[in-house]
Amino acid sequence: MADTLRAPVREPAAGAAPPRRAWTVVLAGLGALLCSLDVVVVSTALPALRADFGASLSDLEWTINAYNLVFACLTPTGAALGDRFGRRRMYVAGLAVFTLASALAALAGGPGQLIAARVVQGAGAAVLLPLTLTLISDAFPAEKRGVAIGVWGGVTGLGVAAGPVLGGAVTEGLSWQWIFWLNVPTGLAMLPLAALKLRESYGPRPQLDVVGLLLAAVGLTGLAWAPVRAPEAGWGSVEVLGALALGIAFVAAFLGWERSRARYPMLPLEHFRKRGFSTANGTVFLMFMSLLGSLFMITQLFQLGLGESPLQAGMRILAWTGMPLLVAPIAGALADRFGNRPFMLTGLVLQAVGIGLLARQVEPGVGYGSMVVPLIIAGVGISMVFPTVANAVTSAVPPGDAGVAAGVNNALRELGGVFGVAVAAAVFTRYGGYGSAKTFVDGCGPALWVSAGAAAAGAVVAAFAPSHAQAQRAEGSRDQVQRPDGSRVRSEHPDGSRT
C-alpha cells in the first residue's frame, strides 16, 4: 500500500557540520517567541484599536483571529514545505514573510488593512513555528530532547507572558503601531544568523502532497471560519452551516486521499492510532481554546470593566502569563524522568481551577488582590502543559516525521485558539456587551466559565495519555521504517544515535 511506504530520511551529506545545538535552541526559541508573542500582543491594544479605528467587536475578533486562522490552516503546509525543500531554508523564508507582514501591520490605516496584514503574518508564522520544533528534534537525540523542548516551551511562554505587558506598555507609551514595528529589527537580525548557524535537514518525503495540502487548507479554513463568523452571522445562518459542511467534507476528502491515494502522504494516519500522538493533539486544542478565549476577555476586563490603563492591565496579567518562563523549563526537564502525562493532566486541572476561580470573582469593582492567586494557579497550569505536550507529540513518531507531528500539533493549537476566542465572544454578547462597565462584567463571567470548561475537558483527554513506562515501551517500535519488501529496520537520528 502506498500509505505504508516511507522514503528514507535524507541525512546530511558526508562531512556536514554537526548541529550547532546552542544556536539551534536560541534561534528556534526566538522564532517561537515571535510567533507566540503576536498571538497575544494585540490583546491589550484592543481598546485602543476600537477607539482609533472605531472598530466593532467583529473587527476586534478578526485582528486576533485573522492571524490565528491562517496560522492554523497553513501550518501543515509549512511543515511539509520544510520537509521537501529544507527546514533551514523554509525557516528563513517564513521569518522573512513574518517580518515583512509586521511592517505592513504597523503601516495599516484601518481595520481592513490591519486584518489583511495579519493574514500575511499568520502565513509566515505557519511556516516558522512548526519548523522550530523540527529543528530541535533534528539537533537533539530523544534522551536529551526534553530539556531542549523545555527551554523552547519557556521561551514560548515568554511570548505569552510578554505579549500583554509589551502590548500595554507600547500602546500607552508610544502607539499601538509599535507592537508590530518591534518585530522588524528582531527579524532582520535573525535572518542572517539562521542562514549561517542552522544545519539544513529534510523530511522523508521527496515530493509535496499538493492535493493533500489543498484539501487540508480548505477543510481547516471551513471549520475555523464557522465559529469566527457565528457571533455576528448566527450559528444557524447559511454562512456558518455552509462553512461547517464545507470544512467537514474537505477534511473527509483529505483523510480519504491520505489513506489510499497519496504516494507520499503529508499526514500518515497511522500516527493517530498512537495514544501519545492523539491525546497530545486533543490536549493542545482544548488548552489553547481555554487560554486564548480567557485571555481575550481578561485583557479587556482590566481596562473596560475595572478602568485600568493598557500598561496596568498587562502588568496585572503577568502573574498569569509570566509563569511559563519560570516553570516550563523545569517541567520539560522533569518530563524526561517522569513522563509527560502527569504534567499535562495536572497542568490542565490547574488551568481549569484558576480560570474558574476568576469567573467566580468577576464583579464590578473587584480588587486585584482577590484575582492574583487564581491568575498564578492558571499560569502554573499552562506552564506545565506547554513543553510536555510538544515533547509528547514529537516523541510519539519516528524522527523523520517530527515536522509532520509539529505541524499537526501547531495547527490544532491555533485552531483551538480560534474556537476559544469565537466561543468566548459569542457567550459574552449573549450575557453582556460594551455598553458600560457593568454590562461588560455581566458578559465576562460566563465567557470565563466556558474557558474553564474547555481546560477541564482537556484534562480528561490528557488522562488517557500513555504513562512514562508505556511511552518507553512504544519507543522500541515507533522508529521502525517499513521497506517495500515488508521488512522493518530501525531508523537513526541524524547525529548517528539510535532513538
Coordinates of C-alpha atoms in Angstrom, one line a residue:
M1 CA 0.0 0.0 0.0
A2 CA 1.2 3.5 -0.9
D3 CA 0.5 4.9 2.6
T4 CA 2.7 2.4 4.3
L5 CA 5.8 3.1 2.3
R6 CA 8.2 5.6 3.6
A7 CA 11.1 7.2 1.7
P8 CA 14.3 7.2 3.7
V9 CA 15.1 10.3 5.6
R10 CA 17.7 12.4 3.8
E11 CA 20.6 12.6 6.1
P12 CA 23.2 15.4 6.0
A13 CA 25.9 14.9 3.4
A14 CA 29.1 13.2 4.4
G15 CA 31.3 15.7 6.2
A16 CA 28.4 18.0 7.0
A17 CA 28.9 20.0 10.2
P18 CA 27.3 18.6 13.3
P19 CA 24.2 20.5 14.6
R20 CA 25.1 23.7 16.5
R21 CA 22.8 22.9 19.4
A22 CA 23.1 26.1 21.3
W23 CA 22.4 28.2 18.2
T24 CA 19.5 25.9 17.3
V25 CA 17.8 26.3 20.6
V26 CA 18.4 30.1 20.6
L27 CA 17.1 30.7 17.0
A28 CA 14.3 28.2 17.3
G29 CA 13.3 29.7 20.6
L30 CA 13.3 33.2 19.1
G31 CA 11.2 32.1 16.2
A32 CA 8.7 30.6 18.6
L33 CA 8.8 33.7 20.7
L34 CA 7.9 36.0 17.8
C35 CA 5.0 33.7 16.7
S36 CA 3.5 33.3 20.2
L37 CA 4.1 37.0 21.0
D38 CA 1.9 38.0 18.1
V39 CA -0.9 35.7 19.1
V40 CA -1.4 37.7 22.3
V41 CA 0.4 41.1 21.9
V42 CA -2.7 42.7 20.2
S43 CA -4.9 41.8 23.2
T44 CA -4.1 44.8 25.4
A45 CA -4.3 47.1 22.4
L46 CA -7.9 46.1 21.6
P47 CA -9.5 49.1 23.4
A48 CA -7.0 51.5 21.6
L49 CA -7.8 49.9 18.2
R50 CA -11.5 50.2 19.0
A51 CA -11.1 54.0 19.8
D52 CA -8.6 54.7 16.9
F53 CA -10.5 52.9 14.1
G54 CA -14.0 52.9 15.5
A55 CA -13.7 49.2 15.3
S56 CA -16.6 46.8 16.1
L57 CA -16.5 43.7 18.2
S58 CA -16.2 41.7 14.9
D59 CA -13.2 43.8 13.8
L60 CA -11.5 43.2 17.2
E61 CA -12.1 39.5 16.9
W62 CA -10.6 39.5 13.4
T63 CA -7.4 41.3 14.4
I64 CA -6.7 38.2 16.5
N65 CA -8.5 35.5 14.6
A66 CA -7.2 36.5 11.1
Y67 CA -3.7 35.6 12.4
N68 CA -4.8 32.5 14.2
L69 CA -7.0 31.3 11.3
V70 CA -4.3 31.4 8.7
F71 CA -1.7 30.2 11.2
A72 CA -3.9 27.1 11.9
C73 CA -4.9 26.3 8.3
L74 CA -1.4 26.6 6.8
T75 CA 0.8 25.1 9.5
P76 CA 0.7 21.6 8.0
T77 CA 1.7 23.2 4.7
G78 CA 4.6 24.9 6.4
A79 CA 5.8 21.7 7.9
A80 CA 5.5 19.8 4.6
L81 CA 7.5 22.6 2.7
G82 CA 10.3 22.3 5.3
D83 CA 10.4 18.5 4.8
R84 CA 10.6 18.9 1.0
F85 CA 12.7 22.0 0.4
G86 CA 14.8 22.1 3.6
R87 CA 13.9 23.1 7.1
R88 CA 16.5 25.8 7.4
R89 CA 15.7 27.3 4.0
M90 CA 11.9 27.4 4.8
Y91 CA 12.6 28.7 8.3
V92 CA 14.4 31.7 6.8
A93 CA 11.6 32.2 4.2
G94 CA 8.9 32.1 6.9
L95 CA 10.8 34.5 9.1
A96 CA 11.2 36.9 6.1
V97 CA 7.4 36.8 5.4
F98 CA 6.6 37.3 9.1
T99 CA 8.9 40.4 9.3
L100 CA 7.5 42.0 6.2
A101 CA 3.9 41.5 7.3
S102 CA 4.8 43.0 10.7
A103 CA 5.8 46.2 8.9
L104 CA 2.6 46.2 6.8
A105 CA 0.5 45.8 10.0
A106 CA 2.3 48.8 11.6
L107 CA 1.5 50.9 8.5
A108 CA -2.2 49.9 8.4
G109 CA -4.6 52.8 8.1
G110 CA -7.8 51.0 9.1
P111 CA -9.1 47.7 10.4
G112 CA -9.3 46.1 6.9
Q113 CA -5.7 46.8 6.1
L114 CA -4.6 45.6 9.6
I115 CA -6.6 42.4 9.2
A116 CA -5.1 41.8 5.8
A117 CA -1.5 42.3 7.2
R118 CA -2.3 39.9 10.0
V119 CA -3.3 37.3 7.4
V120 CA 0.1 37.5 5.8
Q121 CA 1.8 37.5 9.2
G122 CA -0.1 34.3 10.0
A123 CA 1.1 32.7 6.8
G124 CA 4.7 33.4 7.8
A125 CA 4.2 32.1 11.3
A126 CA 2.6 28.9 9.8
V127 CA 6.0 28.1 8.2
L128 CA 8.1 29.4 11.0
L129 CA 6.7 27.8 14.2
P130 CA 6.4 24.1 13.3
L131 CA 10.0 24.2 12.0
T132 CA 11.3 25.5 15.4
L133 CA 10.3 22.1 16.9
T134 CA 11.6 20.2 13.9
L135 CA 15.0 21.9 14.0
I136 CA 15.3 21.0 17.7
S137 CA 14.2 17.4 17.1
D138 CA 16.9 17.1 14.3
A139 CA 19.6 18.6 16.5
F140 CA 19.0 16.6 19.7
P141 CA 18.6 12.8 20.3
A142 CA 15.5 11.7 22.1
E143 CA 17.1 11.3 25.5
K144 CA 18.2 14.9 25.5
R145 CA 15.3 16.5 23.7
G146 CA 13.1 17.1 26.8
V147 CA 15.4 19.7 28.2
A148 CA 15.7 21.5 24.9
I149 CA 12.0 21.5 24.3
G150 CA 11.5 22.7 27.9
V151 CA 13.6 25.7 27.1
W152 CA 11.6 26.1 23.9
G153 CA 8.4 25.9 26.0
G154 CA 9.8 28.5 28.4
V155 CA 10.6 30.9 25.6
T156 CA 7.1 30.3 24.0
G157 CA 5.7 31.1 27.4
L158 CA 7.7 34.2 27.5
G159 CA 5.9 35.3 24.3
V160 CA 2.6 34.7 26.0
A161 CA 3.8 36.5 29.1
A162 CA 5.4 39.4 27.4
G163 CA 2.6 39.9 24.9
P164 CA 0.0 41.7 27.2
V165 CA 2.7 43.6 29.1
L166 CA 4.5 44.7 25.9
G167 CA 1.3 45.5 24.1
G168 CA 0.1 47.6 27.1
A169 CA 3.4 49.4 27.6
V170 CA 3.9 50.2 23.9
T171 CA 0.3 51.2 23.3
E172 CA 0.3 53.5 26.3
G173 CA 3.9 54.9 25.9
L174 CA 4.0 55.1 22.1
S175 CA 1.2 53.9 19.9
W176 CA -0.3 50.5 19.0
Q177 CA 1.6 50.5 15.7
W178 CA 4.8 49.9 17.6
I179 CA 3.7 46.4 18.8
F180 CA 4.4 45.4 15.2
W181 CA 7.4 47.7 14.4
L182 CA 9.3 45.9 17.2
N183 CA 9.3 42.7 15.2
V184 CA 11.1 44.2 12.3
P185 CA 14.6 44.7 13.7
T186 CA 14.4 41.4 15.5
G187 CA 13.5 39.6 12.4
L188 CA 16.2 41.4 10.3
A189 CA 18.8 40.4 12.9
M190 CA 17.8 36.8 12.9
L191 CA 17.7 36.2 9.2
P192 CA 21.5 36.1 8.5
L193 CA 22.1 34.2 11.8
A194 CA 19.5 31.5 10.8
A195 CA 21.0 31.1 7.3
L196 CA 24.5 30.7 8.8
K197 CA 24.1 28.9 12.1
L198 CA 21.3 26.3 11.5
R199 CA 22.0 23.0 9.8
E200 CA 19.9 22.0 6.8
S201 CA 17.8 18.9 7.1
Y202 CA 15.0 17.3 5.2
G203 CA 12.0 15.1 5.9
P204 CA 11.3 11.6 4.5
R205 CA 9.0 12.8 1.6
P206 CA 10.8 13.7 -1.6
Q207 CA 7.6 15.1 -3.2
L208 CA 5.0 17.5 -1.9
D209 CA 1.5 16.1 -1.5
V210 CA -0.1 19.0 -3.3
V211 CA -3.6 17.5 -3.4
G212 CA -3.4 16.8 0.4
L213 CA -2.2 20.3 1.1
L214 CA -5.1 21.9 -0.8
L215 CA -7.7 19.6 0.8
A216 CA -6.4 20.2 4.3
A217 CA -6.2 24.0 3.8
V218 CA -9.8 24.3 2.5
G219 CA -11.1 21.9 5.2
L220 CA -9.5 23.6 8.1
T221 CA -10.5 27.1 6.8
G222 CA -14.1 26.0 6.7
L223 CA -14.0 24.5 10.2
A224 CA -12.4 27.7 11.6
W225 CA -14.5 30.2 9.6
A226 CA -17.7 28.9 11.2
P227 CA -17.0 29.8 14.8
V228 CA -15.4 33.1 13.9
R229 CA -18.4 34.3 12.0
A230 CA -21.1 32.7 14.2
P231 CA -21.3 35.5 16.8
E232 CA -22.2 38.0 14.1
A233 CA -24.0 35.8 11.5
G234 CA -25.6 33.4 13.9
W235 CA -25.0 29.7 14.4
G236 CA -28.0 28.8 12.3
S237 CA -27.1 31.0 9.3
V238 CA -26.4 29.7 5.9
E239 CA -22.9 31.1 6.0
V240 CA -21.9 29.3 9.2
L241 CA -23.7 26.0 8.4
G242 CA -22.2 26.1 4.9
A243 CA -18.7 26.7 6.2
L244 CA -19.1 23.8 8.6
A245 CA -20.4 21.5 5.9
L246 CA -17.6 22.5 3.5
G247 CA -15.0 22.0 6.2
I248 CA -16.2 18.6 7.2
A249 CA -16.5 17.5 3.5
F250 CA -12.9 18.6 2.7
V251 CA -11.4 17.1 5.8
A252 CA -13.1 13.8 5.0
A253 CA -11.8 14.0 1.4
F254 CA -8.3 14.8 2.8
L255 CA -8.4 11.7 5.1
G256 CA -9.6 9.5 2.2
W257 CA -6.8 10.9 0.0
E258 CA -4.1 10.4 2.6
R259 CA -5.3 6.8 3.4
S260 CA -5.4 5.4 -0.1
R261 CA -4.3 7.7 -2.8
A262 CA -1.3 9.8 -1.7
R263 CA 2.1 8.4 -2.7
Y264 CA 3.9 10.4 0.0
P265 CA 1.1 11.4 2.5
M266 CA 1.7 14.6 4.3
L267 CA -0.1 13.1 7.3
P268 CA 0.4 9.4 8.0
L269 CA -2.9 8.5 9.5
E270 CA -1.5 5.6 11.5
H271 CA 0.0 8.2 13.9
F272 CA -3.5 8.8 15.2
R273 CA -3.6 5.2 16.4
K274 CA -0.8 6.1 18.8
R275 CA -2.2 7.3 22.1
G276 CA 0.7 9.6 22.7
F277 CA 0.1 11.4 19.4
S278 CA -3.7 11.6 19.5
T279 CA -4.0 12.7 23.2
A280 CA -1.3 15.3 22.8
N281 CA -3.2 16.9 19.9
G282 CA -6.5 16.8 21.7
T283 CA -5.0 18.3 24.8
V284 CA -3.3 21.2 22.9
F285 CA -6.6 22.1 21.1
L286 CA -8.6 22.3 24.3
M287 CA -5.7 24.0 26.2
F288 CA -5.5 26.8 23.6
M289 CA -9.2 27.1 23.4
S290 CA -9.2 27.8 27.1
L291 CA -6.1 30.0 27.1
L292 CA -6.9 32.4 24.2
G293 CA -10.6 32.6 25.0
S294 CA -9.9 33.7 28.6
L295 CA -7.1 36.0 27.5
F296 CA -9.4 37.7 25.1
M297 CA -11.8 38.5 27.9
I298 CA -9.4 39.2 30.8
T299 CA -7.2 41.8 29.0
Q300 CA -10.4 43.8 28.2
L301 CA -11.8 43.2 31.7
F302 CA -9.0 45.0 33.4
Q303 CA -9.4 48.0 31.1
L304 CA -13.1 48.2 30.3
G305 CA -14.5 46.6 33.3
L306 CA -12.1 47.8 36.0
G307 CA -10.8 51.0 34.5
E308 CA -7.0 50.1 34.3
S309 CA -4.6 51.6 31.7
P310 CA -3.2 49.2 29.0
L311 CA 0.2 49.0 30.9
Q312 CA -1.5 48.4 34.2
A313 CA -3.6 45.6 32.6
G314 CA -0.5 44.0 31.1
M315 CA 1.3 44.1 34.4
R316 CA -1.6 42.6 36.3
I317 CA -1.9 39.7 33.8
L318 CA 1.8 39.0 34.2
A319 CA 1.0 37.0 37.3
W320 CA -0.7 34.5 35.0
T321 CA 1.2 34.7 31.7
G322 CA 4.6 35.1 33.3
M323 CA 4.6 31.6 34.9
P324 CA 5.7 29.6 31.8
L325 CA 9.0 31.4 31.8
L326 CA 9.8 30.1 35.3
V327 CA 8.0 26.7 35.3
A328 CA 8.1 25.4 31.7
P329 CA 11.9 24.6 31.6
I330 CA 11.6 22.7 34.8
A331 CA 8.5 20.8 33.7
G332 CA 10.3 19.9 30.4
A333 CA 13.3 18.5 32.2
L334 CA 11.3 16.5 34.8
A335 CA 9.2 15.0 32.0
D336 CA 12.3 13.2 30.7
R337 CA 12.3 11.4 34.1
F338 CA 8.6 11.1 35.0
G339 CA 6.8 11.2 31.6
N340 CA 4.6 13.8 30.0
R341 CA 1.2 12.7 31.3
P342 CA 1.4 13.8 34.9
F343 CA 2.3 17.4 33.8
M344 CA -0.3 17.6 31.1
L345 CA -3.0 16.3 33.4
T346 CA -2.1 18.4 36.4
G347 CA -1.5 21.5 34.3
L348 CA -4.9 21.5 32.7
V349 CA -6.6 20.8 36.1
L350 CA -4.8 23.9 37.5
Q351 CA -5.7 26.0 34.5
A352 CA -9.4 25.0 34.8
V353 CA -9.4 25.7 38.6
G354 CA -7.6 29.1 38.1
I355 CA -9.9 30.4 35.4
G356 CA -13.0 29.0 37.2
L357 CA -11.9 30.9 40.4
L358 CA -11.5 34.1 38.2
A359 CA -15.0 33.6 36.8
R360 CA -16.4 33.5 40.4
Q361 CA -14.5 36.7 41.3
V362 CA -15.7 38.8 38.3
E363 CA -18.0 41.5 39.5
P364 CA -17.9 45.4 39.3
G365 CA -15.1 46.8 41.5
V366 CA -13.4 43.5 42.2
G367 CA -9.9 44.1 43.6
Y368 CA -6.7 42.7 42.1
G369 CA -5.8 41.1 45.4
S370 CA -8.7 38.6 45.0
M371 CA -7.7 37.8 41.4
V372 CA -3.9 37.3 41.7
V373 CA -4.0 33.8 43.3
P374 CA -6.3 32.4 40.6
L375 CA -4.1 34.0 37.9
I376 CA -1.0 32.3 39.4
I377 CA -2.7 29.0 39.6
A378 CA -3.8 29.2 35.9
G379 CA -0.3 30.3 35.0
V380 CA 1.4 27.4 36.6
G381 CA -1.0 25.1 34.9
I382 CA -0.3 26.3 31.3
S383 CA 3.4 26.3 32.2
M384 CA 3.3 22.5 32.8
V385 CA 1.4 21.8 29.5
F386 CA 3.5 24.0 27.0
P387 CA 6.7 21.9 26.9
T388 CA 5.2 18.4 27.7
V389 CA 2.6 18.4 25.0
A390 CA 5.2 19.4 22.5
N391 CA 7.5 16.7 23.7
A392 CA 4.7 14.1 23.7
V393 CA 3.7 14.7 20.1
T394 CA 7.2 14.7 18.6
S395 CA 8.3 11.7 20.7
A396 CA 5.3 9.7 19.5
V397 CA 6.5 9.5 15.9
P398 CA 9.7 8.5 14.2
P399 CA 12.4 11.2 13.9
G400 CA 11.7 11.8 10.2
D401 CA 8.1 12.6 10.9
A402 CA 8.8 15.2 13.6
G403 CA 8.0 18.0 11.2
V404 CA 4.6 16.4 10.4
A405 CA 3.9 15.9 14.1
A406 CA 4.8 19.5 14.9
G407 CA 2.7 20.8 12.0
V408 CA -0.4 18.9 13.1
N409 CA 0.1 19.9 16.7
N410 CA 0.5 23.6 15.9
A411 CA -2.4 23.6 13.5
L412 CA -4.7 22.2 16.2
R413 CA -3.2 24.6 18.8
E414 CA -4.1 27.6 16.7
L415 CA -7.4 26.2 15.6
G416 CA -8.2 25.8 19.3
G417 CA -7.4 29.5 19.8
V418 CA -9.7 30.5 17.0
F419 CA -12.6 28.5 18.6
G420 CA -11.7 29.8 22.0
V421 CA -12.0 33.5 21.0
A422 CA -15.1 32.9 18.9
V423 CA -16.9 31.0 21.6
A424 CA -15.9 33.4 24.4
A425 CA -17.1 36.4 22.2
A426 CA -20.4 34.6 21.5
V427 CA -21.1 33.9 25.2
F428 CA -20.0 37.5 26.1
T429 CA -22.5 39.0 23.6
R430 CA -25.3 36.7 24.9
Y431 CA -25.0 37.9 28.5
G432 CA -23.3 41.3 28.3
G433 CA -21.8 44.0 26.0
Y434 CA -19.7 47.1 25.7
G435 CA -22.5 49.5 26.9
S436 CA -21.0 50.0 30.4
A437 CA -18.5 48.6 32.8
K438 CA -21.4 46.6 34.4
T439 CA -22.6 45.1 31.2
F440 CA -19.1 44.1 30.3
V441 CA -18.6 42.3 33.6
D442 CA -22.0 40.6 33.1
G443 CA -20.8 39.0 29.9
C444 CA -17.2 38.4 31.0
G445 CA -18.0 36.0 33.8
P446 CA -20.0 33.4 31.7
A447 CA -17.3 33.6 29.0
L448 CA -14.6 32.7 31.5
W449 CA -16.7 29.8 32.8
V450 CA -16.7 28.4 29.3
S451 CA -12.9 28.8 29.0
A452 CA -12.6 26.9 32.3
G453 CA -14.7 24.1 31.0
A454 CA -12.5 23.8 27.9
A455 CA -9.5 23.3 30.2
A456 CA -11.3 20.7 32.2
A457 CA -12.2 18.8 29.1
G458 CA -8.5 19.0 28.1
A459 CA -7.6 17.4 31.5
V460 CA -9.9 14.5 30.7
V461 CA -8.2 13.9 27.3
A462 CA -4.7 14.2 29.0
A463 CA -5.7 11.5 31.5
F464 CA -5.7 9.0 28.6
A465 CA -2.2 9.8 27.5
P466 CA 0.3 6.9 27.9
S467 CA 2.3 6.6 31.1
H468 CA 6.0 7.0 31.1
A469 CA 6.6 3.2 31.1
Q470 CA 4.1 2.8 28.2
A471 CA 5.8 5.6 26.2
Q472 CA 9.2 4.0 26.8
R473 CA 8.0 0.6 25.6
A474 CA 6.5 2.3 22.5
E475 CA 9.9 3.7 21.6
G476 CA 11.1 0.2 20.7
S477 CA 8.8 0.2 17.7
R478 CA 8.0 3.8 16.9
D479 CA 11.2 4.4 14.9
Q480 CA 10.9 1.4 12.6
V481 CA 10.6 2.1 8.9
Q482 CA 8.8 -0.4 6.6
R483 CA 10.7 -1.4 3.4
P484 CA 8.9 -2.2 0.2
D485 CA 9.6 -5.9 0.8
G486 CA 7.8 -5.8 4.1
S487 CA 10.9 -6.0 6.4
R488 CA 11.3 -3.3 9.0
V489 CA 14.5 -1.5 10.1
R490 CA 15.4 0.9 12.9
S491 CA 15.8 4.5 11.8
E492 CA 18.6 6.5 13.2
H493 CA 18.9 10.1 14.4
P494 CA 20.9 12.3 12.1
D495 CA 23.7 12.5 14.6
G496 CA 24.1 8.8 14.4
S497 CA 22.4 7.9 17.7
R498 CA 19.5 5.4 17.7
T499 CA 16.3 6.7 19.2

